[in-house]
Each structure stands twice: as C-alpha cells, then as structure tokens.
Amino acid sequence: NAGVMQNPRHLVRRRGQEARLRCSPMKGHSHVYWYRQLPEEGLKFMVYLQKENIIDESGMPKERFSAEFPKEGPSILRIQQVVRGDSAAYFCASSPRAGADHSPLHFGNGTRLTVT
Amino acid sequence: QKEVEQNSGPLSVPEGAIASLNCTYSDRVSQSFFWYRQYSGKSPELIMSIYSNGDKEDGRFTAQLNEASQYVSLLIRDSQPSDSATYLCAVTLLFSGGYNKLIFGAGTRLAVHP
C-alpha cells in the first residue's frame, strides 16, 4: 500500500534553471496539496489541486511557480528560473475528498531543493 | 496575527517527565486539529488528531482542545529521548468552496535529555 510518493528526493539546480517536482498521490486520492518548508520554519501552504483543476493557489508566488495535476500522471510543481531563496523542502500530501470531514493529511517524503 | 502560533522552543525536559506543547489559533471556523511530529530532515508524521472540546488520549500522548480559548495542546508523558523532534500544530480551515486547507504553526522543538 504505497503512500504519497514524491520524486526526486533531492534536487540541485543552478540559479536560472528550472525545477520540476513530482507527486503521486495515494491510490484513490484525487486531491493534492503542496507545502513548502524553509529551514527552521513550519510548512507553508502553496496550492491545492484536484484532477485537472487548481482549487486554491493563494500560497503560491505569482511568478515563476506553477502547478498542475493532469488527468493521468503525477502532480507537478514547476519552478522556473530558480533563485537561492527557492531552496527549501517541498512536501506533497493527498486526500480522497475535499469536504468537511476529519481526514488528516499524510505527507510524502518531500523533495529537498538546493539552488546553487 | 498568525493563524496558528506556537512557541518555537526549544523546550527541554528530562527523560521521564511530561512535555507540554501549546498552540493557539486565530480563526473561529477551524474544525479539525492535528499534531505532527517531524524529525530533522524527515517529513511530518501525524501523531494525534482532535475534533471536539476536551481531551483525547492515545498511549503516552494526550491532546487537549479548548475551542472557547482557541487553544490546543499536546502532552507527552514519560518523555523519551526518541521524542526529541519538532512538533507541528495544524488546524483545518473550511472554505466556502467546500474544501478545507491545513494551516501549520512554525513548530516547537522538543529536546528530551537523559
């Protein structure tokens, strides 16, 4: 029973390059959340997606960042023209539904992005 | 005011003692409350959830929720060195679009010394 799968675990990019982070939700889950964690800080909400739809992207920077969750395949968080300040751990979580229930989120192992 | 606030610590307790971790939240429409444990370099791991006023116990862990005071706490009895980690308080907010969003505090570092 695979949990939330994220890859790569570690990603090193030079300033100006693009970073692509992938998240495969748990089986049967169609809702994906992305969070960013800077060193010594808590998790900051970035974006919430359902299949083929962005529901809430209020935590995602307007420029250089984009996210998608296609009908087939994993969710992708894309960061264009990375800068050193993008260095962080990016966590993905999934859930089976969006409604007002008590389902906690379970997180993947994260992708640690380092921008040199 | 931040939506979810925690004392960053570190909170240092001796082995065998009770560790008390506190969290306050600012939004009255919060509906679910969680405590996650995060070891350095690892992903958050859910350890407790609480959905109504009062106490909830699970092994050495007790979560306490006081909705009137907008306060949630985590007690760890018989603290062990392996409990040394950062504890993240998280609150679910329900939005008018029918979805919820989990908001985290900055975390409290706990150090249990032998």
mmCIF file with all atom_site columns, C-alpha atoms in Angstrom:
data_model
loop_
_atom_site.group_PDB
_atom_site.id
_atom_site.type_symbol
_atom_site.label_atom_id
_atom_site.label_alt_id
_atom_site.label_comp_id
_atom_site.label_asym_id
_atom_site.label_entity_id
_atom_site.label_seq_id
_atom_site.pdbx_PDB_ins_code
_atom_site.Cartn_x
_atom_site.Cartn_y
_atom_site.Cartn_z
_atom_site.occupancy
_atom_site.B_iso_or_equiv
_atom_site.pdbx_formal_charge
_atom_site.auth_seq_id
_atom_site.auth_comp_id
_atom_site.auth_asym_id
_atom_site.auth_atom_id
_atom_site.pdbx_PDB_model_num
ATOM 1   C CA . ASN A 1 1   ? 0.000   0.000  0.000   1.00 0.00 ? 1   ASN A CA 1
ATOM 2   C CA . ALA A 1 2   ? 2.090   2.874  -1.307  1.00 0.00 ? 2   ALA A CA 1
ATOM 3   C CA . GLY A 1 3   ? 1.750   6.213  0.395   1.00 0.00 ? 3   GLY A CA 1
ATOM 4   C CA . VAL A 1 4   ? 2.288   9.569  -1.216  1.00 0.00 ? 4   VAL A CA 1
ATOM 5   C CA . MET A 1 5   ? 5.305   9.296  -3.474  1.00 0.00 ? 5   MET A CA 1
ATOM 6   C CA . GLN A 1 6   ? 7.497   12.250 -4.268  1.00 0.00 ? 6   GLN A CA 1
ATOM 7   C CA . ASN A 1 7   ? 10.498  12.438 -6.527  1.00 0.00 ? 7   ASN A CA 1
ATOM 8   C CA . PRO A 1 8   ? 13.209  13.294 -6.707  1.00 0.00 ? 8   PRO A CA 1
ATOM 9   C CA . ARG A 1 9   ? 14.142  13.222 -3.025  1.00 0.00 ? 9   ARG A CA 1
ATOM 10  C CA . HIS A 1 10  ? 16.949  15.687 -3.597  1.00 0.00 ? 10  HIS A CA 1
ATOM 11  C CA . LEU A 1 11  ? 17.280  18.145 -6.449  1.00 0.00 ? 11  LEU A CA 1
ATOM 12  C CA . VAL A 1 12  ? 20.145  20.516 -7.092  1.00 0.00 ? 12  VAL A CA 1
ATOM 13  C CA . ARG A 1 13  ? 19.708  23.331 -9.574  1.00 0.00 ? 13  ARG A CA 1
ATOM 14  C CA . ARG A 1 14  ? 21.802  26.314 -10.534 1.00 0.00 ? 14  ARG A CA 1
ATOM 15  C CA . ARG A 1 15  ? 20.274  29.758 -10.429 1.00 0.00 ? 15  ARG A CA 1
ATOM 16  C CA . GLY A 1 16  ? 18.168  30.350 -13.501 1.00 0.00 ? 16  GLY A CA 1
ATOM 17  C CA . GLN A 1 17  ? 17.400  26.690 -14.191 1.00 0.00 ? 17  GLN A CA 1
ATOM 18  C CA . GLU A 1 18  ? 14.010  25.046 -13.915 1.00 0.00 ? 18  GLU A CA 1
ATOM 19  C CA . ALA A 1 19  ? 12.970  22.661 -11.173 1.00 0.00 ? 19  ALA A CA 1
ATOM 20  C CA . ARG A 1 20  ? 10.231  20.047 -11.597 1.00 0.00 ? 20  ARG A CA 1
ATOM 21  C CA . LEU A 1 21  ? 8.909   18.267 -8.546  1.00 0.00 ? 21  LEU A CA 1
ATOM 22  C CA . ARG A 1 22  ? 6.581   15.297 -8.867  1.00 0.00 ? 22  ARG A CA 1
ATOM 23  C CA . CYS A 1 23  ? 3.966   13.934 -6.538  1.00 0.00 ? 23  CYS A CA 1
ATOM 24  C CA . SER A 1 24  ? 1.939   10.758 -6.963  1.00 0.00 ? 24  SER A CA 1
ATOM 25  C CA . PRO A 1 25  ? -0.967  10.717 -4.505  1.00 0.00 ? 25  PRO A CA 1
ATOM 26  C CA . MET A 1 26  ? -2.115  7.690  -2.584  1.00 0.00 ? 26  MET A CA 1
ATOM 27  C CA . LYS A 1 27  ? -4.221  5.267  -4.576  1.00 0.00 ? 27  LYS A CA 1
ATOM 28  C CA . GLY A 1 28  ? -7.763  6.527  -4.916  1.00 0.00 ? 28  GLY A CA 1
ATOM 29  C CA . HIS A 1 29  ? -6.897  10.070 -3.874  1.00 0.00 ? 29  HIS A CA 1
ATOM 30  C CA . SER A 1 30  ? -7.768  12.827 -6.289  1.00 0.00 ? 30  SER A CA 1
ATOM 31  C CA . HIS A 1 31  ? -6.837  15.838 -4.146  1.00 0.00 ? 31  HIS A CA 1
ATOM 32  C CA . VAL A 1 32  ? -3.262  17.073 -3.816  1.00 0.00 ? 32  VAL A CA 1
ATOM 33  C CA . TYR A 1 33  ? -1.749  19.767 -1.613  1.00 0.00 ? 33  TYR A CA 1
ATOM 34  C CA . TRP A 1 34  ? 1.738   21.244 -1.911  1.00 0.00 ? 34  TRP A CA 1
ATOM 35  C CA . TYR A 1 35  ? 3.585   22.812 1.002   1.00 0.00 ? 35  TYR A CA 1
ATOM 36  C CA . ARG A 1 36  ? 6.971   24.491 1.270   1.00 0.00 ? 36  ARG A CA 1
ATOM 37  C CA . GLN A 1 37  ? 9.183   24.376 4.341   1.00 0.00 ? 37  GLN A CA 1
ATOM 38  C CA . LEU A 1 38  ? 12.081  26.742 4.729   1.00 0.00 ? 38  LEU A CA 1
ATOM 39  C CA . PRO A 1 39  ? 14.821  25.789 7.230   1.00 0.00 ? 39  PRO A CA 1
ATOM 40  C CA . GLU A 1 40  ? 13.687  26.100 10.851  1.00 0.00 ? 40  GLU A CA 1
ATOM 41  C CA . GLU A 1 41  ? 10.159  27.043 9.799   1.00 0.00 ? 41  GLU A CA 1
ATOM 42  C CA . GLY A 1 42  ? 6.769   25.365 9.605   1.00 0.00 ? 42  GLY A CA 1
ATOM 43  C CA . LEU A 1 43  ? 5.015   24.194 6.477   1.00 0.00 ? 43  LEU A CA 1
ATOM 44  C CA . LYS A 1 44  ? 3.526   26.924 4.309   1.00 0.00 ? 44  LYS A CA 1
ATOM 45  C CA . PHE A 1 45  ? 0.553   26.095 2.121   1.00 0.00 ? 45  PHE A CA 1
ATOM 46  C CA . MET A 1 46  ? 1.223   26.707 -1.553  1.00 0.00 ? 46  MET A CA 1
ATOM 47  C CA . VAL A 1 47  ? -1.506  25.174 -3.699  1.00 0.00 ? 47  VAL A CA 1
ATOM 48  C CA . TYR A 1 48  ? -4.415  22.753 -3.629  1.00 0.00 ? 48  TYR A CA 1
ATOM 49  C CA . LEU A 1 49  ? -5.369  20.836 -6.756  1.00 0.00 ? 49  LEU A CA 1
ATOM 50  C CA . GLN A 1 50  ? -7.945  18.343 -7.838  1.00 0.00 ? 50  GLN A CA 1
ATOM 51  C CA . LYS A 1 51  ? -7.622  16.373 -11.030 1.00 0.00 ? 51  LYS A CA 1
ATOM 52  C CA . GLU A 1 52  ? -7.225  18.895 -13.874 1.00 0.00 ? 52  GLU A CA 1
ATOM 53  C CA . ASN A 1 53  ? -8.187  21.832 -11.633 1.00 0.00 ? 53  ASN A CA 1
ATOM 54  C CA . ILE A 1 54  ? -6.410  24.314 -9.405  1.00 0.00 ? 54  ILE A CA 1
ATOM 55  C CA . ILE A 1 55  ? -8.709  24.984 -6.457  1.00 0.00 ? 55  ILE A CA 1
ATOM 56  C CA . ASP A 1 56  ? -6.610  27.299 -4.301  1.00 0.00 ? 56  ASP A CA 1
ATOM 57  C CA . GLU A 1 57  ? -3.231  28.726 -5.256  1.00 0.00 ? 57  GLU A CA 1
ATOM 58  C CA . SER A 1 58  ? -3.221  31.543 -2.731  1.00 0.00 ? 58  SER A CA 1
ATOM 59  C CA . GLY A 1 59  ? 0.072   30.435 -1.201  1.00 0.00 ? 59  GLY A CA 1
ATOM 60  C CA . MET A 1 60  ? 1.999   30.145 -4.418  1.00 0.00 ? 60  MET A CA 1
ATOM 61  C CA . PRO A 1 61  ? 4.139   33.039 -5.705  1.00 0.00 ? 61  PRO A CA 1
ATOM 62  C CA . LYS A 1 62  ? 2.551   34.618 -8.766  1.00 0.00 ? 62  LYS A CA 1
ATOM 63  C CA . GLU A 1 63  ? 5.709   34.482 -10.811 1.00 0.00 ? 63  GLU A CA 1
ATOM 64  C CA . ARG A 1 64  ? 7.929   31.533 -11.741 1.00 0.00 ? 64  ARG A CA 1
ATOM 65  C CA . PHE A 1 65  ? 5.790   28.963 -9.896  1.00 0.00 ? 65  PHE A CA 1
ATOM 66  C CA . SER A 1 66  ? 3.117   26.785 -11.442 1.00 0.00 ? 66  SER A CA 1
ATOM 67  C CA . ALA A 1 67  ? 1.369   23.555 -10.546 1.00 0.00 ? 67  ALA A CA 1
ATOM 68  C CA . GLU A 1 68  ? -0.720  21.018 -12.362 1.00 0.00 ? 68  GLU A CA 1
ATOM 69  C CA . PHE A 1 69  ? -2.469  17.744 -11.675 1.00 0.00 ? 69  PHE A CA 1
ATOM 70  C CA . PRO A 1 70  ? -3.357  16.167 -15.016 1.00 0.00 ? 70  PRO A CA 1
ATOM 71  C CA . LYS A 1 71  ? -5.984  13.528 -15.569 1.00 0.00 ? 71  LYS A CA 1
ATOM 72  C CA . GLU A 1 72  ? -3.224  10.945 -15.916 1.00 0.00 ? 72  GLU A CA 1
ATOM 73  C CA . GLY A 1 73  ? 0.087   11.018 -14.113 1.00 0.00 ? 73  GLY A CA 1
ATOM 74  C CA . PRO A 1 74  ? 1.510   12.772 -11.096 1.00 0.00 ? 74  PRO A CA 1
ATOM 75  C CA . SER A 1 75  ? 1.040   16.299 -9.899  1.00 0.00 ? 75  SER A CA 1
ATOM 76  C CA . ILE A 1 76  ? 3.887   18.572 -10.936 1.00 0.00 ? 76  ILE A CA 1
ATOM 77  C CA . LEU A 1 77  ? 5.181   21.647 -9.144  1.00 0.00 ? 77  LEU A CA 1
ATOM 78  C CA . ARG A 1 78  ? 7.298   23.663 -11.521 1.00 0.00 ? 78  ARG A CA 1
ATOM 79  C CA . ILE A 1 79  ? 9.668   26.451 -10.579 1.00 0.00 ? 79  ILE A CA 1
ATOM 80  C CA . GLN A 1 80  ? 11.171  28.429 -13.419 1.00 0.00 ? 80  GLN A CA 1
ATOM 81  C CA . GLN A 1 81  ? 14.379  30.444 -13.195 1.00 0.00 ? 81  GLN A CA 1
ATOM 82  C CA . VAL A 1 82  ? 15.120  29.283 -9.684  1.00 0.00 ? 82  VAL A CA 1
ATOM 83  C CA . VAL A 1 83  ? 16.800  31.590 -7.188  1.00 0.00 ? 83  VAL A CA 1
ATOM 84  C CA . ARG A 1 84  ? 18.626  30.778 -3.963  1.00 0.00 ? 84  ARG A CA 1
ATOM 85  C CA . GLY A 1 85  ? 15.567  31.711 -1.933  1.00 0.00 ? 85  GLY A CA 1
ATOM 86  C CA . ASP A 1 86  ? 13.696  28.784 -3.515  1.00 0.00 ? 86  ASP A CA 1
ATOM 87  C CA . SER A 1 87  ? 15.937  26.368 -1.616  1.00 0.00 ? 87  SER A CA 1
ATOM 88  C CA . ALA A 1 88  ? 13.578  24.511 0.683   1.00 0.00 ? 88  ALA A CA 1
ATOM 89  C CA . ALA A 1 89  ? 11.828  21.234 1.292   1.00 0.00 ? 89  ALA A CA 1
ATOM 90  C CA . TYR A 1 90  ? 8.666   20.814 -0.760  1.00 0.00 ? 90  TYR A CA 1
ATOM 91  C CA . PHE A 1 91  ? 6.080   18.420 0.603   1.00 0.00 ? 91  PHE A CA 1
ATOM 92  C CA . CYS A 1 92  ? 3.051   16.975 -1.077  1.00 0.00 ? 92  CYS A CA 1
ATOM 93  C CA . ALA A 1 93  ? 0.001   15.488 0.621   1.00 0.00 ? 93  ALA A CA 1
ATOM 94  C CA . SER A 1 94  ? -3.125  13.881 -0.747  1.00 0.00 ? 94  SER A CA 1
ATOM 95  C CA . SER A 1 95  ? -6.647  13.190 0.411   1.00 0.00 ? 95  SER A CA 1
ATOM 96  C CA . PRO A 1 96  ? -9.606  11.277 -1.008  1.00 0.00 ? 96  PRO A CA 1
ATOM 97  C CA . ARG A 1 97  ? -12.045 14.145 -0.694  1.00 0.00 ? 97  ARG A CA 1
ATOM 98  C CA . ALA A 1 98  ? -12.224 17.868 -0.158  1.00 0.00 ? 98  ALA A CA 1
ATOM 99  C CA . GLY A 1 99  ? -15.240 18.211 2.035   1.00 0.00 ? 99  GLY A CA 1
ATOM 100 C CA . ALA A 1 100 ? -15.796 18.996 5.680   1.00 0.00 ? 100 ALA A CA 1
ATOM 101 C CA . ASP A 1 101 ? -14.666 15.724 7.162   1.00 0.00 ? 101 ASP A CA 1
ATOM 102 C CA . HIS A 1 102 ? -11.939 14.855 9.576   1.00 0.00 ? 102 HIS A CA 1
ATOM 103 C CA . SER A 1 103 ? -9.446  13.267 7.224   1.00 0.00 ? 103 SER A CA 1
ATOM 104 C CA . PRO A 1 104 ? -5.935  14.257 8.174   1.00 0.00 ? 104 PRO A CA 1
ATOM 105 C CA . LEU A 1 105 ? -3.312  14.762 5.511   1.00 0.00 ? 105 LEU A CA 1
ATOM 106 C CA . HIS A 1 106 ? -0.492  12.301 5.088   1.00 0.00 ? 106 HIS A CA 1
ATOM 107 C CA . PHE A 1 107 ? 2.668   13.608 3.548   1.00 0.00 ? 107 PHE A CA 1
ATOM 108 C CA . GLY A 1 108 ? 5.188   12.272 1.106   1.00 0.00 ? 108 GLY A CA 1
ATOM 109 C CA . ASN A 1 109 ? 8.885   12.234 1.952   1.00 0.00 ? 109 ASN A CA 1
ATOM 110 C CA . GLY A 1 110 ? 9.412   15.572 0.292   1.00 0.00 ? 110 GLY A CA 1
ATOM 111 C CA . THR A 1 111 ? 11.788  16.956 -2.285  1.00 0.00 ? 111 THR A CA 1
ATOM 112 C CA . ARG A 1 112 ? 14.708  18.940 -0.969  1.00 0.00 ? 112 ARG A CA 1
ATOM 113 C CA . LEU A 1 113 ? 15.623  21.582 -3.492  1.00 0.00 ? 113 LEU A CA 1
ATOM 114 C CA . THR A 1 114 ? 19.007  23.227 -3.306  1.00 0.00 ? 114 THR A CA 1
ATOM 115 C CA . VAL A 1 115 ? 19.769  26.163 -5.578  1.00 0.00 ? 115 VAL A CA 1
ATOM 116 C CA . THR A 1 116 ? 23.455  26.882 -6.036  1.00 0.00 ? 116 THR A CA 1
ATOM 117 C CA . GLN B 2 1   ? -1.573  37.810 13.969  1.00 0.00 ? 1   GLN B CA 1
ATOM 118 C CA . LYS B 2 2   ? -0.553  34.444 12.571  1.00 0.00 ? 2   LYS B CA 1
ATOM 119 C CA . GLU B 2 3   ? -3.316  31.930 12.068  1.00 0.00 ? 3   GLU B CA 1
ATOM 120 C CA . VAL B 2 4   ? -1.570  29.245 14.111  1.00 0.00 ? 4   VAL B CA 1
ATOM 121 C CA . GLU B 2 5   ? 1.017   30.171 16.722  1.00 0.00 ? 5   GLU B CA 1
ATOM 122 C CA . GLN B 2 6   ? 3.465   28.035 18.628  1.00 0.00 ? 6   GLN B CA 1
ATOM 123 C CA . ASN B 2 7   ? 6.404   28.780 20.854  1.00 0.00 ? 7   ASN B CA 1
ATOM 124 C CA . SER B 2 8   ? 9.470   27.822 18.813  1.00 0.00 ? 8   SER B CA 1
ATOM 125 C CA . GLY B 2 9   ? 11.349  26.490 21.828  1.00 0.00 ? 9   GLY B CA 1
ATOM 126 C CA . PRO B 2 10  ? 13.492  24.620 22.330  1.00 0.00 ? 10  PRO B CA 1
ATOM 127 C CA . LEU B 2 11  ? 11.552  23.008 25.115  1.00 0.00 ? 11  LEU B CA 1
ATOM 128 C CA . SER B 2 12  ? 13.939  20.940 27.159  1.00 0.00 ? 12  SER B CA 1
ATOM 129 C CA . VAL B 2 13  ? 12.642  18.251 29.525  1.00 0.00 ? 13  VAL B CA 1
ATOM 130 C CA . PRO B 2 14  ? 14.359  15.418 31.379  1.00 0.00 ? 14  PRO B CA 1
ATOM 131 C CA . GLU B 2 15  ? 13.673  11.831 30.419  1.00 0.00 ? 15  GLU B CA 1
ATOM 132 C CA . GLY B 2 16  ? 10.543  10.533 32.124  1.00 0.00 ? 16  GLY B CA 1
ATOM 133 C CA . ALA B 2 17  ? 8.978   13.967 32.581  1.00 0.00 ? 17  ALA B CA 1
ATOM 134 C CA . ILE B 2 18  ? 5.816   15.342 30.986  1.00 0.00 ? 18  ILE B CA 1
ATOM 135 C CA . ALA B 2 19  ? 6.354   17.568 27.971  1.00 0.00 ? 19  ALA B CA 1
ATOM 136 C CA . SER B 2 20  ? 3.641   20.149 27.370  1.00 0.00 ? 20  SER B CA 1
ATOM 137 C CA . LEU B 2 21  ? 3.345   21.726 23.929  1.00 0.00 ? 21  LEU B CA 1
ATOM 138 C CA . ASN B 2 22  ? 0.933   24.552 23.251  1.00 0.00 ? 22  ASN B CA 1
ATOM 139 C CA . CYS B 2 23  ? -0.719  26.082 20.233  1.00 0.00 ? 23  CYS B CA 1
ATOM 140 C CA . THR B 2 24  ? -3.178  28.914 19.695  1.00 0.00 ? 24  THR B CA 1
ATOM 141 C CA . TYR B 2 25  ? -5.172  29.602 16.560  1.00 0.00 ? 25  TYR B CA 1
ATOM 142 C CA . SER B 2 26  ? -6.927  32.706 15.388  1.00 0.00 ? 26  SER B CA 1
ATOM 143 C CA . ASP B 2 27  ? -9.791  31.534 13.206  1.00 0.00 ? 27  ASP B CA 1
ATOM 144 C CA . ARG B 2 28  ? -13.057 30.505 14.809  1.00 0.00 ? 28  ARG B CA 1
ATOM 145 C CA . VAL B 2 29  ? -14.194 28.355 11.906  1.00 0.00 ? 29  VAL B CA 1
ATOM 146 C CA . SER B 2 30  ? -11.414 25.867 12.430  1.00 0.00 ? 30  SER B CA 1
ATOM 147 C CA . GLN B 2 31  ? -12.813 22.383 12.537  1.00 0.00 ? 31  GLN B CA 1
ATOM 148 C CA . SER B 2 32  ? -10.053 19.862 12.998  1.00 0.00 ? 32  SER B CA 1
ATOM 149 C CA . PHE B 2 33  ? -6.802  19.975 14.899  1.00 0.00 ? 33  PHE B CA 1
ATOM 150 C CA . PHE B 2 34  ? -3.698  17.873 14.464  1.00 0.00 ? 34  PHE B CA 1
ATOM 151 C CA . TRP B 2 35  ? -0.278  17.369 15.915  1.00 0.00 ? 35  TRP B CA 1
ATOM 152 C CA . TYR B 2 36  ? 2.520   16.252 13.640  1.00 0.00 ? 36  TYR B CA 1
ATOM 153 C CA . ARG B 2 37  ? 5.989   15.184 14.679  1.00 0.00 ? 37  ARG B CA 1
ATOM 154 C CA . GLN B 2 38  ? 8.899   15.963 12.396  1.00 0.00 ? 38  GLN B CA 1
ATOM 155 C CA . TYR B 2 39  ? 12.394  14.630 12.849  1.00 0.00 ? 39  TYR B CA 1
ATOM 156 C CA . SER B 2 40  ? 15.203  16.622 11.306  1.00 0.00 ? 40  SER B CA 1
ATOM 157 C CA . GLY B 2 41  ? 15.333  16.086 7.564   1.00 0.00 ? 41  GLY B CA 1
ATOM 158 C CA . LYS B 2 42  ? 12.181  13.966 7.532   1.00 0.00 ? 42  LYS B CA 1
ATOM 159 C CA . SER B 2 43  ? 8.567   14.536 6.564   1.00 0.00 ? 43  SER B CA 1
ATOM 160 C CA . PRO B 2 44  ? 5.838   15.361 9.103   1.00 0.00 ? 44  PRO B CA 1
ATOM 161 C CA . GLU B 2 45  ? 4.207   12.356 10.724  1.00 0.00 ? 45  GLU B CA 1
ATOM 162 C CA . LEU B 2 46  ? 0.708   12.551 12.142  1.00 0.00 ? 46  LEU B CA 1
ATOM 163 C CA . ILE B 2 47  ? 0.613   11.601 15.822  1.00 0.00 ? 47  ILE B CA 1
ATOM 164 C CA . MET B 2 48  ? -2.673  12.995 17.142  1.00 0.00 ? 48  MET B CA 1
ATOM 165 C CA . SER B 2 49  ? -5.935  14.441 15.901  1.00 0.00 ? 49  SER B CA 1
ATOM 166 C CA . ILE B 2 50  ? -8.731  16.049 17.902  1.00 0.00 ? 50  ILE B CA 1
ATOM 167 C CA . TYR B 2 51  ? -12.078 17.308 16.669  1.00 0.00 ? 51  TYR B CA 1
ATOM 168 C CA . SER B 2 52  ? -14.074 18.365 19.718  1.00 0.00 ? 52  SER B CA 1
ATOM 169 C CA . ASN B 2 53  ? -13.570 20.113 23.024  1.00 0.00 ? 53  ASN B CA 1
ATOM 170 C CA . GLY B 2 54  ? -11.876 18.131 25.748  1.00 0.00 ? 54  GLY B CA 1
ATOM 171 C CA . ASP B 2 55  ? -9.095  15.600 25.967  1.00 0.00 ? 55  ASP B CA 1
ATOM 172 C CA . LYS B 2 56  ? -8.119  12.725 23.752  1.00 0.00 ? 56  LYS B CA 1
ATOM 173 C CA . GLU B 2 57  ? -5.593  10.180 24.887  1.00 0.00 ? 57  GLU B CA 1
ATOM 174 C CA . ASP B 2 58  ? -3.523  7.776  22.791  1.00 0.00 ? 58  ASP B CA 1
ATOM 175 C CA . GLY B 2 59  ? -0.783  5.931  24.628  1.00 0.00 ? 59  GLY B CA 1
ATOM 176 C CA . ARG B 2 60  ? 1.651   8.453  26.062  1.00 0.00 ? 60  ARG B CA 1
ATOM 177 C CA . PHE B 2 61  ? 0.066   11.304 24.116  1.00 0.00 ? 61  PHE B CA 1
ATOM 178 C CA . THR B 2 62  ? -2.875  13.459 25.181  1.00 0.00 ? 62  THR B CA 1
ATOM 179 C CA . ALA B 2 63  ? -4.319  16.208 23.007  1.00 0.00 ? 63  ALA B CA 1
ATOM 180 C CA . GLN B 2 64  ? -6.427  18.886 24.639  1.00 0.00 ? 64  GLN B CA 1
ATOM 181 C CA . LEU B 2 65  ? -8.737  21.265 22.800  1.00 0.00 ? 65  LEU B CA 1
ATOM 182 C CA . ASN B 2 66  ? -10.346 24.378 24.243  1.00 0.00 ? 66  ASN B CA 1
ATOM 183 C CA . GLU B 2 67  ? -12.367 26.000 21.467  1.00 0.00 ? 67  GLU B CA 1
ATOM 184 C CA . ALA B 2 68  ? -13.541 28.919 23.598  1.00 0.00 ? 68  ALA B CA 1
ATOM 185 C CA . SER B 2 69  ? -9.934  29.923 24.222  1.00 0.00 ? 69  SER B CA 1
ATOM 186 C CA . GLN B 2 70  ? -8.794  28.816 20.746  1.00 0.00 ? 70  GLN B CA 1
ATOM 187 C CA . TYR B 2 71  ? -6.135  26.711 22.310  1.00 0.00 ? 71  TYR B CA 1
ATOM 188 C CA . VAL B 2 72  ? -4.870  23.201 21.622  1.00 0.00 ? 72  VAL B CA 1
ATOM 189 C CA . SER B 2 73  ? -2.114  21.398 23.456  1.00 0.00 ? 73  SER B CA 1
ATOM 190 C CA . LEU B 2 74  ? -0.190  18.148 23.375  1.00 0.00 ? 74  LEU B CA 1
ATOM 191 C CA . LEU B 2 75  ? 1.067   16.379 26.461  1.00 0.00 ? 75  LEU B CA 1
ATOM 192 C CA . ILE B 2 76  ? 3.706   13.691 26.198  1.00 0.00 ? 76  ILE B CA 1
ATOM 193 C CA . ARG B 2 77  ? 4.003   11.567 29.310  1.00 0.00 ? 77  ARG B CA 1
ATOM 194 C CA . ASP B 2 78  ? 7.144   9.654  30.252  1.00 0.00 ? 78  ASP B CA 1
ATOM 195 C CA . SER B 2 79  ? 9.148   11.580 27.663  1.00 0.00 ? 79  SER B CA 1
ATOM 196 C CA . GLN B 2 80  ? 11.882  9.627  25.921  1.00 0.00 ? 80  GLN B CA 1
ATOM 197 C CA . PRO B 2 81  ? 14.974  10.851 24.062  1.00 0.00 ? 81  PRO B CA 1
ATOM 198 C CA . SER B 2 82  ? 13.362  9.436  20.910  1.00 0.00 ? 82  SER B CA 1
ATOM 199 C CA . ASP B 2 83  ? 10.586  12.018 21.347  1.00 0.00 ? 83  ASP B CA 1
ATOM 200 C CA . SER B 2 84  ? 13.111  14.762 20.581  1.00 0.00 ? 84  SER B CA 1
ATOM 201 C CA . ALA B 2 85  ? 11.777  16.358 17.421  1.00 0.00 ? 85  ALA B CA 1
ATOM 202 C CA . THR B 2 86  ? 9.844   19.352 16.183  1.00 0.00 ? 86  THR B CA 1
ATOM 203 C CA . TYR B 2 87  ? 6.118   19.206 16.890  1.00 0.00 ? 87  TYR B CA 1
ATOM 204 C CA . LEU B 2 88  ? 3.867   20.961 14.423  1.00 0.00 ? 88  LEU B CA 1
ATOM 205 C CA . CYS B 2 89  ? 0.392   22.080 15.332  1.00 0.00 ? 89  CYS B CA 1
ATOM 206 C CA . ALA B 2 90  ? -2.005  22.150 12.371  1.00 0.00 ? 90  ALA B CA 1
ATOM 207 C CA . VAL B 2 91  ? -5.535  23.459 12.038  1.00 0.00 ? 91  VAL B CA 1
ATOM 208 C CA . THR B 2 92  ? -8.021  22.723 9.272   1.00 0.00 ? 92  THR B CA 1
ATOM 209 C CA . LEU B 2 93  ? -9.947  25.684 7.960   1.00 0.00 ? 93  LEU B CA 1
ATOM 210 C CA . LEU B 2 94  ? -13.100 25.154 5.944   1.00 0.00 ? 94  LEU B CA 1
ATOM 211 C CA . PHE B 2 95  ? -13.607 27.433 2.959   1.00 0.00 ? 95  PHE B CA 1
ATOM 212 C CA . SER B 2 96  ? -16.842 28.468 1.296   1.00 0.00 ? 96  SER B CA 1
ATOM 213 C CA . GLY B 2 97  ? -15.927 26.474 -1.787  1.00 0.00 ? 97  GLY B CA 1
ATOM 214 C CA . GLY B 2 98  ? -16.489 23.315 0.215   1.00 0.00 ? 98  GLY B CA 1
ATOM 215 C CA . TYR B 2 99  ? -12.845 22.418 0.651   1.00 0.00 ? 99  TYR B CA 1
ATOM 216 C CA . ASN B 2 100 ? -10.556 22.531 3.631   1.00 0.00 ? 100 ASN B CA 1
ATOM 217 C CA . LYS B 2 101 ? -6.974  23.643 3.991   1.00 0.00 ? 101 LYS B CA 1
ATOM 218 C CA . LEU B 2 102 ? -4.476  22.611 6.632   1.00 0.00 ? 102 LEU B CA 1
ATOM 219 C CA . ILE B 2 103 ? -2.583  25.520 8.190   1.00 0.00 ? 103 ILE B CA 1
ATOM 220 C CA . PHE B 2 104 ? 0.556   24.841 10.224  1.00 0.00 ? 104 PHE B CA 1
ATOM 221 C CA . GLY B 2 105 ? 2.264   26.584 13.069  1.00 0.00 ? 105 GLY B CA 1
ATOM 222 C CA . ALA B 2 106 ? 6.011   27.130 12.933  1.00 0.00 ? 106 ALA B CA 1
ATOM 223 C CA . GLY B 2 107 ? 6.626   24.192 15.259  1.00 0.00 ? 107 GLY B CA 1
ATOM 224 C CA . THR B 2 108 ? 8.094   23.700 18.715  1.00 0.00 ? 108 THR B CA 1
ATOM 225 C CA . ARG B 2 109 ? 11.406  21.934 19.100  1.00 0.00 ? 109 ARG B CA 1
ATOM 226 C CA . LEU B 2 110 ? 11.399  19.426 21.930  1.00 0.00 ? 110 LEU B CA 1
ATOM 227 C CA . ALA B 2 111 ? 14.621  18.108 23.429  1.00 0.00 ? 111 ALA B CA 1
ATOM 228 C CA . VAL B 2 112 ? 14.405  15.235 25.910  1.00 0.00 ? 112 VAL B CA 1
ATOM 229 C CA . HIS B 2 113 ? 17.669  14.754 27.741  1.00 0.00 ? 113 HIS B CA 1
ATOM 230 C CA . PRO B 2 114 ? 18.669  11.560 29.549  1.00 0.00 ? 114 PRO B CA 1
#
